[in-house]
XYZ file of N, CA and C in Angstrom:
852
model
N -23.327 15.709 0.060
C -24.235 14.946 -0.995
C -24.303 13.536 0.558
N -25.354 13.208 0.232
C -26.455 11.550 1.246
C -25.596 11.103 0.561
N -25.092 9.465 1.476
C -24.202 8.850 1.068
C -25.568 7.316 1.688
N -25.242 5.959 1.297
C -25.646 5.371 2.104
C -25.733 4.923 3.024
N -24.247 5.292 3.697
C -23.969 4.753 4.807
C -24.233 5.677 5.972
N -25.141 7.000 5.692
C -25.840 7.522 6.014
C -27.098 7.341 7.207
N -27.426 6.172 5.738
C -28.904 5.517 6.397
C -28.357 4.777 7.283
N -28.856 4.192 8.620
C -29.156 2.864 9.660
C -30.048 3.286 10.325
N -30.229 2.068 10.916
C -32.200 1.768 12.003
C -31.622 1.389 12.975
N -31.842 1.757 13.741
C -31.540 1.151 15.682
C -33.072 -0.148 15.619
N -33.012 -1.249 16.448
C -34.209 -1.717 16.702
C -34.937 -1.897 17.368
N -35.482 -1.687 17.204
C -36.502 -1.238 17.997
C -36.568 -2.355 19.185
N -36.915 -2.047 20.935
C -37.189 -2.585 21.693
C -37.688 -3.914 21.648
N -39.427 -3.569 21.250
C -40.032 -4.599 20.596
C -40.857 -4.817 19.235
N -41.184 -5.236 18.791
C -42.199 -5.239 17.541
C -43.113 -4.857 17.172
N -42.976 -3.473 16.362
C -44.022 -2.713 16.300
C -45.217 -3.333 15.683
N -45.013 -4.280 15.145
C -45.866 -5.167 14.522
C -45.792 -6.613 14.210
N -46.669 -7.278 14.750
C -46.358 -9.159 14.559
C -47.643 -8.854 13.824
N -46.777 -10.104 12.546
C -47.921 -11.136 11.454
C -47.556 -12.439 11.847
N -48.786 -12.896 11.914
C -49.176 -14.188 12.387
C -49.971 -14.880 10.845
N -48.680 -15.806 10.584
C -49.457 -16.483 9.428
C -50.364 -17.998 9.532
N -51.373 -17.575 9.634
C -52.780 -18.099 10.608
C -52.500 -19.449 9.274
N -52.989 -18.541 8.349
C -53.360 -19.915 7.594
C -52.560 -19.511 5.539
N -51.925 -20.914 6.030
C -51.167 -20.218 4.081
C -52.698 -20.328 2.462
N -53.367 -20.825 2.560
C -54.771 -21.218 2.329
C -55.256 -19.655 0.974
N -54.839 -19.873 0.122
C -55.685 -18.153 -0.445
C -56.502 -19.383 -2.576
N -58.060 -18.638 -2.610
C -58.194 -19.150 -3.185
C -58.119 -18.105 -4.459
N -57.544 -17.191 -4.572
C -57.045 -15.427 -5.093
C -55.449 -16.818 -5.660
N -55.122 -15.554 -7.138
C -54.054 -16.563 -7.238
C -53.247 -15.246 -8.332
N -53.075 -14.308 -6.680
C -52.328 -13.302 -7.844
C -51.155 -12.846 -8.275
N -50.716 -12.963 -9.487
C -49.819 -12.045 -10.012
C -47.948 -12.242 -8.933
N -48.660 -11.139 -8.402
C -47.588 -10.422 -7.691
C -46.601 -11.151 -6.502
N -48.023 -11.929 -5.941
C -48.186 -12.771 -4.458
C -46.801 -14.379 -4.681
N -45.914 -13.586 -3.027
C -45.008 -14.542 -2.885
C -45.077 -15.739 -2.526
N -46.572 -15.577 -2.457
C -47.259 -17.231 -1.915
C -46.535 -17.825 -2.220
N -46.949 -18.318 -4.147
C -46.285 -19.482 -5.136
C -44.668 -19.503 -5.427
N -43.331 -18.812 -4.332
C -42.240 -18.920 -4.231
C -41.806 -19.699 -3.279
N -43.491 -20.875 -2.619
C -42.317 -21.715 -1.468
C -43.611 -22.796 -1.341
N -43.132 -23.466 -1.202
C -44.178 -25.326 -1.063
C -44.740 -24.913 0.926
N -43.957 -24.247 1.784
C -44.858 -24.314 2.647
C -46.459 -24.379 2.747
N -47.073 -24.834 3.314
C -48.299 -24.719 3.613
C -48.718 -25.196 5.002
N -49.805 -24.914 5.360
C -50.138 -24.990 6.774
C -50.857 -24.699 7.405
N -51.805 -24.629 8.666
C -52.034 -23.487 9.853
C -52.014 -23.915 10.704
N -52.034 -22.244 11.027
C -51.333 -22.444 12.429
C -52.551 -22.985 13.758
N -51.858 -23.842 14.351
C -52.526 -24.111 15.702
C -53.308 -23.212 16.426
N -54.713 -23.094 16.778
C -54.847 -22.082 17.622
C -54.285 -22.335 19.053
N -53.533 -23.188 19.647
C -52.869 -23.355 21.160
C -51.617 -22.592 20.506
N -50.913 -22.278 19.673
C -49.935 -21.579 19.396
C -50.222 -20.233 19.161
N -51.611 -19.905 18.687
C -52.015 -18.367 18.261
C -52.384 -17.792 19.685
N -52.759 -18.627 20.406
C -52.975 -18.431 21.952
C -51.761 -18.014 22.550
N -50.886 -19.126 22.295
C -49.877 -19.079 23.365
C -48.794 -17.209 22.911
N -49.186 -17.168 21.488
C -48.417 -15.893 21.191
C -49.302 -14.838 22.025
N -50.094 -14.567 21.530
C -50.869 -13.717 22.187
C -50.591 -13.413 23.639
N -51.141 -14.330 24.668
C -50.301 -14.225 25.965
C -49.536 -13.591 26.498
N -48.360 -14.064 25.472
C -46.897 -13.583 25.557
C -46.895 -12.305 25.437
N -47.437 -11.622 23.631
C -47.796 -9.787 23.679
C -48.584 -9.425 25.002
N -49.244 -9.561 25.087
C -50.068 -9.555 26.029
C -49.330 -8.658 27.814
N -48.163 -9.135 27.373
C -47.086 -8.846 29.179
C -46.547 -8.073 28.587
N -46.219 -7.203 27.283
C -45.513 -6.321 27.435
C -46.427 -4.764 27.359
N -45.040 -4.220 27.879
C -45.583 -2.770 28.087
C -44.060 -2.366 27.738
N -44.601 -0.855 26.233
C -45.629 -1.141 26.566
C -46.542 -1.458 25.561
N -48.045 -1.936 24.860
C -48.492 -2.347 24.242
C -47.931 -2.822 23.130
N -48.455 -4.006 22.365
C -47.952 -4.354 20.710
C -48.865 -2.594 20.044
N -47.909 -1.822 19.282
C -49.180 -1.300 18.541
C -49.864 -1.974 17.354
N -49.587 -3.129 16.490
C -50.602 -3.473 16.130
C -50.045 -5.389 14.933
N -51.395 -5.978 15.001
C -50.997 -6.910 15.093
C -51.947 -7.088 13.734
N -51.505 -8.384 12.763
C -51.603 -8.639 10.748
C -52.392 -9.892 11.481
N -53.167 -10.916 11.616
C -53.359 -11.998 11.779
C -53.731 -12.854 10.814
N -52.950 -12.444 9.330
C -52.795 -13.554 8.168
C -51.899 -13.013 7.759
N -50.889 -14.061 6.575
C -49.277 -13.132 5.620
C -49.766 -13.169 4.571
N -49.743 -14.287 4.200
C -50.104 -14.493 2.572
C -51.455 -14.873 2.332
N -51.791 -16.235 3.245
C -53.140 -16.486 3.144
C -54.457 -15.339 2.777
N -55.801 -15.994 3.216
C -56.960 -16.354 3.412
C -57.685 -15.810 4.402
N -57.656 -14.761 5.381
C -58.024 -15.200 6.624
C -59.671 -15.817 6.928
N -60.196 -15.493 6.234
C -62.041 -16.200 5.837
C -61.599 -17.392 5.487
N -60.744 -17.911 5.629
C -60.546 -19.556 4.993
C -60.796 -19.945 5.540
N -60.503 -19.830 6.993
C -60.102 -20.427 8.002
C -61.439 -20.788 8.873
N -62.067 -21.272 8.905
C -63.924 -21.593 9.670
C -64.166 -20.866 10.840
N -62.978 -20.546 12.044
C -62.533 -19.965 13.214
C -62.013 -18.482 13.387
N -61.662 -18.328 12.507
C -61.957 -16.736 12.177
C -62.032 -15.646 12.929
N -63.264 -15.700 13.297
C -63.615 -14.465 14.322
C -63.244 -15.521 15.884
N -63.151 -15.946 15.858
C -62.669 -16.623 17.342
C -61.395 -16.288 17.229
N -60.177 -16.126 16.256
C -58.862 -15.988 16.311
C -59.097 -14.070 16.735
N -59.980 -13.742 15.888
C -59.837 -12.214 15.806
C -60.714 -11.784 17.645
N -61.665 -12.121 17.743
C -61.647 -12.114 19.427
C -61.141 -12.421 20.423
N -60.785 -13.488 19.700
C -59.352 -13.562 21.044
C -57.663 -12.496 20.927
N -57.898 -11.790 20.169
C -56.750 -10.638 20.036
C -57.595 -9.725 20.689
N -58.731 -9.229 20.567
C -59.429 -8.466 20.939
C -59.450 -8.137 22.389
N -59.597 -9.403 23.077
C -59.937 -9.423 24.451
C -58.362 -10.055 25.335
N -57.063 -10.185 24.635
C -55.952 -10.637 24.801
C -55.624 -9.400 24.810
N -55.290 -8.636 23.628
C -54.913 -7.360 23.122
C -55.855 -6.214 23.392
N -55.994 -5.525 23.826
C -57.191 -4.926 24.005
C -56.813 -3.375 23.661
N -55.222 -2.956 23.782
C -54.653 -1.815 23.164
C -54.003 -2.006 21.983
N -54.060 -3.139 20.961
C -53.509 -3.159 19.911
C -54.677 -3.571 18.737
N -53.919 -2.342 17.976
C -55.259 -2.610 16.787
C -54.661 -3.612 15.574
N -55.673 -3.938 14.968
C -56.100 -5.239 14.069
C -56.063 -5.231 12.837
N -55.104 -5.216 12.108
C -55.473 -4.722 10.512
C -55.516 -5.942 9.365
N -56.115 -6.109 8.712
C -56.305 -7.051 8.104
C -56.595 -7.331 6.260
N -56.013 -7.671 5.837
C -55.617 -8.173 4.228
C -56.252 -8.866 4.008
N -57.011 -8.890 2.591
C -57.827 -9.377 2.149
C -58.461 -9.283 1.239
N -58.425 -10.280 0.521
C -59.085 -10.351 -1.499
C -61.181 -9.766 -1.466
N -61.460 -10.035 -0.168
C -62.740 -9.396 0.018
C -64.235 -10.498 -0.864
N -63.488 -11.521 -1.096
C -64.378 -12.381 -1.567
C -65.393 -13.133 -0.535
N -65.424 -12.745 0.619
C -66.065 -13.220 1.658
C -67.323 -12.262 2.065
N -67.283 -11.037 1.430
C -67.536 -9.767 3.048
C -69.328 -9.964 2.596
N -69.802 -11.287 3.140
C -71.097 -10.837 3.154
C -71.537 -10.129 4.026
N -72.922 -9.343 4.318
C -73.738 -8.684 5.516
C -73.098 -9.841 6.807
N -73.174 -10.964 7.018
C -72.755 -11.162 7.784
C -72.000 -11.234 8.526
N -70.766 -11.778 7.835
C -68.943 -11.103 7.371
C -69.253 -10.341 8.581
N -69.633 -8.988 7.721
C -69.211 -7.883 7.833
C -70.210 -7.156 9.586
N -71.205 -7.495 9.382
C -71.542 -7.424 11.087
C -70.220 -8.088 12.470
N -69.575 -9.288 11.952
C -69.429 -10.007 12.848
C -67.946 -9.062 13.186
N -67.512 -8.744 11.831
C -66.789 -7.737 12.198
C -66.879 -6.664 12.593
N -67.397 -6.241 12.783
C -67.750 -4.252 13.267
C -68.098 -4.682 14.670
N -68.383 -5.773 15.337
C -68.385 -6.252 16.740
C -66.800 -6.875 17.678
N -66.065 -6.172 16.223
C -64.336 -6.878 16.920
C -63.349 -5.130 17.202
N -63.925 -4.989 18.665
C -64.008 -3.381 18.193
C -62.447 -2.889 18.411
N -60.923 -3.561 18.892
C -59.950 -2.939 18.504
C -59.504 -3.670 17.001
N -60.761 -3.475 16.103
C -60.300 -4.161 14.251
C -60.301 -2.193 13.712
N -58.980 -1.944 13.483
C -58.773 -0.105 12.712
C -58.770 -0.854 11.420
N -58.208 -1.556 10.408
C -58.177 -0.967 9.134
C -58.708 -2.296 8.446
N -58.766 -2.755 6.794
C -58.994 -3.167 6.641
C -58.747 -3.342 5.205
N -57.897 -4.197 4.466
C -56.780 -3.818 3.632
C -57.270 -4.214 2.175
N -58.521 -3.881 1.310
C -58.813 -4.735 0.095
C -58.119 -4.657 -1.311
N -57.313 -6.261 -1.493
C -56.343 -6.359 -2.790
C -57.674 -6.400 -3.784
N -57.244 -5.679 -4.504
C -57.899 -5.200 -5.721
C -57.140 -5.042 -6.874
N -56.257 -4.446 -7.019
C -55.070 -4.458 -8.298
C -55.181 -4.411 -9.280
N -56.486 -4.687 -9.680
C -57.238 -4.033 -11.364
C -58.015 -3.068 -11.408
N -58.313 -2.136 -12.309
C -59.400 -1.283 -12.458
C -60.512 -2.468 -13.466
N -59.531 -2.465 -15.159
C -60.535 -3.200 -15.394
C -60.802 -4.655 -15.176
N -61.998 -5.466 -15.659
C -62.521 -6.117 -15.363
C -61.682 -7.223 -16.120
N -61.394 -7.334 -17.075
C -60.562 -7.935 -17.814
C -58.916 -8.701 -17.023
N -57.871 -7.306 -17.005
C -56.679 -7.411 -15.853
C -57.230 -7.688 -14.726
N -58.394 -7.754 -13.826
C -58.850 -7.910 -11.919
C -59.038 -9.672 -11.868
N -59.398 -10.645 -13.409
C -59.738 -11.500 -13.718
C -58.037 -12.442 -13.964
N -57.011 -11.679 -14.549
C -56.232 -12.730 -14.909
C -54.725 -11.979 -13.843
N -55.233 -10.903 -13.086
C -54.271 -11.112 -11.912
C -54.305 -11.927 -10.712
N -55.639 -11.372 -10.625
C -55.662 -12.225 -9.054
C -56.920 -14.205 -9.177
N -57.306 -14.142 -10.512
C -57.816 -15.435 -10.731
C -59.269 -15.838 -10.275
N -59.751 -14.330 -10.112
C -61.414 -14.213 -9.594
C -61.901 -13.199 -10.202
N -63.333 -13.925 -9.823
C -64.087 -13.381 -10.717
C -64.657 -11.608 -10.383
N -64.121 -10.844 -11.522
C -64.633 -9.610 -11.660
C -65.994 -9.243 -10.632
N -66.862 -9.893 -10.719
C -67.629 -9.773 -9.879
C -67.690 -8.979 -8.132
N -66.772 -9.200 -7.883
C -66.000 -9.428 -7.023
C -65.701 -8.353 -6.408
N -65.500 -6.875 -7.562
C -65.050 -5.660 -7.774
C -66.344 -4.737 -6.968
N -67.952 -5.326 -7.577
C -68.929 -4.022 -6.818
C -69.326 -4.470 -5.826
N -68.646 -6.270 -5.500
C -69.380 -6.236 -3.968
C -68.243 -5.623 -3.116
N -67.275 -5.487 -3.162
C -66.745 -4.659 -2.617
C -66.994 -3.354 -2.090
N -67.385 -3.274 -3.023
C -67.952 -1.525 -3.155
C -68.997 -1.395 -2.020
N -69.626 -2.570 -2.164
C -71.713 -2.373 -1.543
C -70.723 -2.782 -0.209
N -69.659 -3.532 -0.294
C -69.530 -3.685 1.748
C -68.466 -2.799 2.527
N -67.336 -2.117 1.745
C -67.461 -0.958 2.258
C -68.379 0.011 2.380
N -69.300 0.150 1.284
C -70.779 1.587 1.832
C -71.446 1.463 3.282
N -71.616 -0.790 3.375
C -71.737 -1.529 4.530
C -70.962 -1.105 6.155
N -69.064 -0.955 6.082
C -68.769 -0.552 6.553
C -68.691 0.640 7.651
N -69.379 1.462 6.403
C -69.089 2.939 6.911
C -70.576 3.326 7.692
N -71.624 2.489 7.269
C -73.031 2.302 8.118
C -72.574 1.787 9.577
N -72.391 0.618 9.445
C -71.966 -0.186 11.207
C -70.878 0.282 11.752
N -69.575 0.733 11.571
C -68.801 1.464 11.393
C -67.289 2.267 11.043
N -68.333 3.499 11.109
C -66.604 4.719 9.866
C -65.777 4.743 10.899
N -65.386 4.072 11.989
C -64.284 4.406 12.605
C -62.983 3.396 11.602
N -63.806 2.472 11.625
C -62.434 1.139 10.492
C -62.086 2.070 9.270
N -60.912 1.971 9.045
C -59.979 3.124 8.289
C -60.244 1.382 7.370
N -61.096 1.796 5.447
C -60.543 1.054 5.069
C -59.856 1.667 3.467
N -59.341 0.792 2.686
C -58.421 0.831 1.737
C -58.613 -0.333 0.531
N -58.054 0.206 -0.672
C -58.631 -0.329 -1.695
C -56.834 -0.300 -2.221
N -56.062 -1.460 -2.432
C -54.990 -1.343 -3.376
C -54.569 -1.757 -4.456
N -53.721 -1.604 -4.900
C -53.140 -1.841 -6.025
C -52.126 -2.331 -5.939
N -51.235 -3.476 -6.170
C -49.655 -3.710 -6.537
C -49.494 -2.751 -7.942
N -48.956 -2.481 -7.695
C -48.408 -1.381 -9.622
C -47.334 -1.783 -10.205
N -47.384 -2.379 -11.490
C -46.298 -2.178 -12.110
C -46.868 -2.866 -13.808
N -45.784 -1.559 -14.432
C -45.413 -2.475 -16.096
C -46.033 -3.026 -16.448
N -45.240 -4.327 -15.579
C -45.392 -5.953 -15.975
C -46.983 -6.659 -16.119
N -47.515 -5.699 -15.213
C -48.943 -5.832 -14.965
C -50.408 -4.723 -15.275
N -49.470 -3.341 -15.322
C -51.762 -2.737 -15.355
C -50.512 -1.314 -16.008
N -51.433 -0.872 -17.098
C -50.624 0.307 -17.553
C -51.123 1.585 -16.279
N -49.915 2.466 -16.708
C -50.582 3.817 -16.276
C -52.220 4.401 -16.146
N -52.530 4.315 -17.227
C -53.572 4.389 -17.437
C -54.808 3.825 -16.490
N -54.406 2.286 -16.433
C -55.752 1.431 -15.079
C -55.271 1.865 -14.051
N -54.096 2.174 -13.731
C -53.843 2.464 -12.462
C -54.065 4.398 -11.915
N -54.577 4.907 -13.068
C -55.017 6.473 -12.362
C -57.319 6.244 -12.966
N -57.117 5.486 -13.508
C -58.765 5.125 -13.225
C -58.565 4.257 -11.884
N -57.896 3.545 -11.161
C -58.139 2.224 -10.133
C -58.495 4.208 -9.333
N -57.745 4.562 -9.126
C -57.146 5.395 -8.130
C -58.841 7.010 -8.013
N -59.316 7.271 -9.536
C -60.400 7.402 -9.382
C -61.592 7.093 -9.257
N -61.706 5.679 -9.331
C -62.719 5.126 -8.981
C -62.974 4.790 -7.782
N -61.739 4.707 -6.738
C -62.388 4.026 -5.882
C -62.171 6.035 -4.755
N -61.165 6.420 -4.942
C -61.082 7.670 -4.583
C -62.833 7.992 -3.864
N -62.719 8.363 -2.686
C -63.742 8.851 -1.802
C -65.177 7.728 -1.311
N -64.551 6.312 -2.099
C -64.943 5.220 -1.781
C -64.562 4.467 -0.312
N -63.216 4.070 -0.698
C -61.983 3.660 0.362
C -60.706 4.374 -0.665
N -60.102 4.426 0.613
C -58.736 4.831 0.474
C -57.838 4.460 -0.793
N -57.713 4.635 -1.962
C -56.478 4.641 -2.563
C -55.323 4.005 -2.318
N -54.620 2.579 -2.467
C -53.140 2.815 -2.200
C -52.492 1.909 -3.206
N -51.655 2.368 -3.388
C -50.845 2.181 -5.106
C -49.072 1.559 -4.669
N -49.209 -0.162 -4.346
C -47.751 0.245 -3.894
C -47.331 -1.176 -5.008
N -45.376 -1.230 -4.382
C -44.801 -1.120 -5.542
C -44.677 -2.860 -5.701
N -44.203 -3.215 -6.539
C -44.059 -5.284 -6.360
C -42.579 -5.090 -5.543
N -42.921 -6.077 -4.823
C -40.951 -6.153 -3.748
C -40.882 -7.119 -4.992
N -39.204 -7.237 -5.140
C -38.617 -8.255 -6.146
C -37.364 -8.501 -4.869
N -38.393 -9.181 -4.176
C -37.486 -10.406 -3.215
C -37.004 -11.770 -3.634
N -36.833 -12.646 -4.487
C -36.476 -13.673 -3.950
C -37.217 -14.162 -5.932
N -37.761 -12.774 -6.896
C -38.581 -13.542 -8.001
C -37.720 -13.276 -9.029
N -37.262 -14.152 -10.056
C -36.665 -14.138 -10.920
C -37.053 -13.703 -11.935
N -38.719 -13.352 -12.157
C -39.232 -12.113 -12.724
C -38.912 -11.094 -13.165
N -38.310 -10.059 -11.653
C -38.615 -9.272 -11.134
C -37.031 -8.787 -10.254
N -35.999 -8.181 -11.033
C -34.472 -8.702 -10.773
C -34.303 -7.140 -10.446
N -33.560 -6.371 -9.534
C -33.256 -4.893 -9.426
C -32.030 -5.055 -10.313
N -32.450 -3.521 -11.105
C -31.325 -2.952 -12.296
C -29.985 -3.072 -11.754
N -29.438 -2.148 -10.233
C -27.790 -2.385 -9.867
C -28.625 -3.081 -8.449
N -27.727 -4.033 -7.120
C -27.919 -3.849 -5.912
C -28.248 -2.773 -5.185
N -29.092 -3.331 -4.290
C -29.937 -2.438 -3.441
C -28.802 -2.099 -2.030
N -28.623 -1.233 -1.535
C -27.360 -1.587 -0.226
C -28.192 -1.067 1.091
N -28.785 -0.167 0.428
C -29.447 0.667 1.931
C -30.619 -0.394 2.515
N -30.544 -0.392 4.177
C -30.971 -1.296 4.690
C -32.804 -0.770 4.478
N -33.291 -2.162 4.709
C -34.249 -2.575 5.463
C -35.434 -1.976 6.524
N -35.953 -1.014 6.643
C -36.615 -0.700 7.644
C -37.765 -1.801 8.282
N -38.098 -3.117 7.859
C -39.020 -3.737 8.054
C -37.977 -4.895 9.398
N -37.113 -5.114 8.981
C -36.279 -5.727 9.663
C -35.762 -5.593 11.491
N -36.450 -4.013 11.453
C -35.525 -3.495 12.945
C -37.581 -2.620 13.127
N -38.540 -3.208 12.493
C -39.634 -2.697 13.005
C -40.568 -4.459 13.347
N -40.568 -5.096 12.784
C -42.025 -6.126 11.742
C -41.347 -7.256 12.292
N -42.154 -8.236 13.213
C -41.645 -9.901 12.893
C -43.183 -10.895 12.246
N -42.312 -11.269 11.564
C -43.909 -12.909 10.833
C -43.639 -13.561 12.215
N -44.284 -14.410 11.977
C -44.342 -16.019 12.741
C -45.263 -16.752 12.236
N -44.807 -18.044 11.629
C -44.971 -18.579 10.416
C -45.752 -19.692 11.114
N -46.517 -20.424 10.283
C -48.276 -21.397 11.379
C -47.305 -22.225 11.902
N -45.966 -22.944 12.043
C -45.147 -23.653 12.583
C -44.152 -22.881 13.620
N -44.659 -22.265 13.883
C -43.614 -21.242 14.833
C -42.338 -20.751 14.270
N -41.858 -21.018 13.099
C -40.821 -20.544 12.956
C -40.596 -18.968 12.105
N -39.826 -17.982 12.499
C -39.945 -16.882 12.442
C -39.250 -16.247 11.476
N -39.550 -14.850 10.935
C -38.930 -13.889 10.100
C -39.142 -13.029 10.504
N -38.349 -11.885 9.557
C -39.239 -9.991 9.999
C -39.148 -9.566 8.365
N -39.183 -10.392 7.635
C -40.207 -9.978 6.224
C -41.040 -10.303 6.016
N -42.256 -9.838 5.833
C -43.684 -10.408 4.967
C -43.650 -10.318 3.985
N -42.236 -10.495 2.447
C -41.664 -11.176 1.628
C -41.177 -11.998 1.277
N -40.668 -12.918 2.411
C -40.233 -14.121 2.725
C -41.383 -15.141 3.013
N -41.916 -15.440 2.079
C -42.666 -16.165 1.935
C -42.330 -17.604 2.282
N -40.765 -18.502 1.576
C -40.585 -19.113 2.435
C -39.916 -19.368 4.066
N -39.588 -18.328 4.317
C -38.956 -18.190 5.015
C -37.424 -18.944 5.695
N -37.250 -18.158 4.241
C -35.642 -18.431 4.149
C -34.485 -17.807 4.687
N -35.134 -16.837 5.534
C -34.161 -16.266 6.931
C -33.526 -17.130 7.425
N -34.151 -18.080 7.819
C -33.336 -19.011 9.014
C -33.788 -18.410 9.677
N -33.659 -17.534 10.891
C -34.044 -17.081 11.853
C -34.274 -17.467 12.960
N -34.794 -18.787 12.819
C -34.759 -19.940 14.503
C -36.551 -19.720 13.952
N -36.802 -20.736 14.758
C -37.948 -20.943 16.079
C -38.818 -20.018 17.134
N -39.483 -20.018 17.229
C -40.553 -19.824 18.479
C -40.466 -20.144 19.669
N -39.196 -20.607 20.303
C -38.695 -21.153 21.654
C -39.025 -20.900 22.932
N -38.708 -19.408 23.212
C -38.418 -18.797 24.528
C -39.210 -17.463 24.479
N -39.882 -17.248 23.951
C -40.473 -16.200 23.688
C -40.730 -15.653 22.781
N -41.267 -14.246 22.035
C -41.250 -13.675 20.635
C -39.765 -12.208 21.153
N -39.703 -12.163 22.796
C -38.358 -11.042 22.361
C -37.331 -11.569 22.413
N -37.609 -12.862 23.012
C -36.060 -13.923 22.758
C -35.539 -14.010 21.478
N -36.972 -14.187 20.874
C -36.405 -14.316 19.473
C -35.815 -12.741 18.262
N -37.148 -11.952 19.031
C -36.536 -10.559 18.225
C -35.036 -9.969 18.663
N -34.086 -10.708 19.592
C -33.688 -10.263 19.620
C -32.367 -11.473 19.303
N -32.717 -12.251 18.989
C -32.163 -13.313 18.820
C -30.561 -13.488 17.937
N -29.345 -14.257 18.206
C -28.694 -13.603 17.564
C -28.422 -13.674 16.015
N -29.330 -14.323 15.198
C -29.334 -14.382 13.970
C -30.200 -13.250 13.333
N -30.974 -13.071 13.832
C -30.908 -11.651 13.451
C -30.596 -10.394 13.571
N -29.701 -10.551 14.994
C -29.002 -9.198 15.313
C -27.828 -9.468 14.199
N -27.446 -10.406 13.830
C -26.573 -10.482 12.428
C -27.370 -9.717 11.331
N -28.759 -10.098 10.684
C -28.815 -9.469 9.584
C -29.438 -8.669 9.759
N -29.271 -7.429 10.976
C -29.895 -6.263 10.711
C -28.145 -5.413 10.558
N -27.074 -6.325 11.083
C -25.956 -6.068 11.661
C -25.566 -5.705 10.195
N -25.496 -6.511 9.313
C -25.737 -6.671 7.908
C -26.172 -5.440 6.885
N -27.394 -5.480 7.132
C -27.887 -4.155 6.275
C -27.680 -2.936 7.102
N -27.168 -2.355 8.762
C -26.556 -1.583 8.660
C -25.439 -0.793 7.817
N -24.371 -2.238 7.224
C -23.587 -2.244 7.361
C -23.121 -1.812 5.448
N -24.593 -2.200 4.979
C -24.623 -2.007 3.245
C -23.750 -3.424 2.387
N -24.424 -4.465 3.804
C -23.762 -5.771 3.365
C -24.375 -6.865 3.212
N -26.035 -6.092 2.101
C -27.545 -6.919 2.361
C -26.916 -8.240 1.423
N -26.083 -8.055 0.291
C -25.659 -8.764 -1.084
C -25.325 -9.782 -0.457
N -24.917 -10.033 1.263
C -24.510 -11.039 1.072
C -25.532 -12.050 1.477
N -26.903 -11.532 1.403
C -28.061 -12.465 2.148
C -29.007 -12.464 1.463
N -29.112 -14.504 0.341
C -29.532 -14.406 -0.319
C -31.140 -13.206 -0.807
N -32.326 -13.508 -0.017
C -33.582 -13.220 -0.008
C -33.026 -11.208 -0.445
N -32.228 -11.368 0.347
C -32.053 -9.261 0.616
C -31.482 -8.673 -0.764
N -30.628 -9.304 -1.490
C -29.772 -9.158 -2.458
C -30.781 -9.156 -3.214
N -31.933 -9.928 -3.501
C -32.426 -9.252 -5.144
C -33.676 -8.679 -4.702
N -33.710 -8.011 -3.588
C -34.921 -7.147 -3.189
C -34.475 -5.542 -3.362
N -36.116 -4.954 -3.827
C -35.612 -3.748 -3.432
C -35.961 -3.057 -2.199
N -36.711 -3.564 -1.859
C -37.582 -2.937 -0.575
C -36.193 -2.591 0.432
N -36.529 -1.683 1.041
C -36.122 -0.658 1.959
C -36.625 0.086 2.784
């Protein structure tokens, strides 16, 4: 029979995905969001974004995927289009993935997004089928749901190559099985439904039944860069509590720094319970 020790991961030579914590602002209040577990508030300076992109532009092979926001809402930045345009210009072989609650999807915004040639995927965080659940879960008006459906239809006309997801963070804490199934049926054929498990990382209301021993794939593949240059390798680490240092000597130096190397070693040795955030997390 397989054992936990059978599962180990090699560190990729370079990150598969880089997430830019370009803003912590978001007008939604999703019940599953880890943004409320931290007091970190800020916006990444455009100079730091340019520095990061210039660094990544030298990689061979090119970075596979860039996400221009972590927990915030990208479209609350007035310069969101300039950021996406700069990414597309500096990283022409890197796919752009955008998570959004869809509140700002006007025709003008959609047209601008469709002008970004490397935009590959938009994930609309919706999380509910019923209006009452949506407003409770998201803290937004339910009129946003038909607005997103209309936006999806417009994207399909202008850029049918862009992948469009409708996602639900599903848990019996938030929704019923019936609502999950109705959500899938409602979005199937419109946008690709995505049912996601909530992360228990750092959540006092969502603790694992028993300690998770398996290593987490994310820390071997992905990097998150905070608005202030602080680094993490976990998209659930909203507080950047893993303490992996700052972006000082370039992304590749940070990717292989002693702190992150030690974190990965502990995971591969089934010792993640020694790491505060990882000990309370079910992601693997």
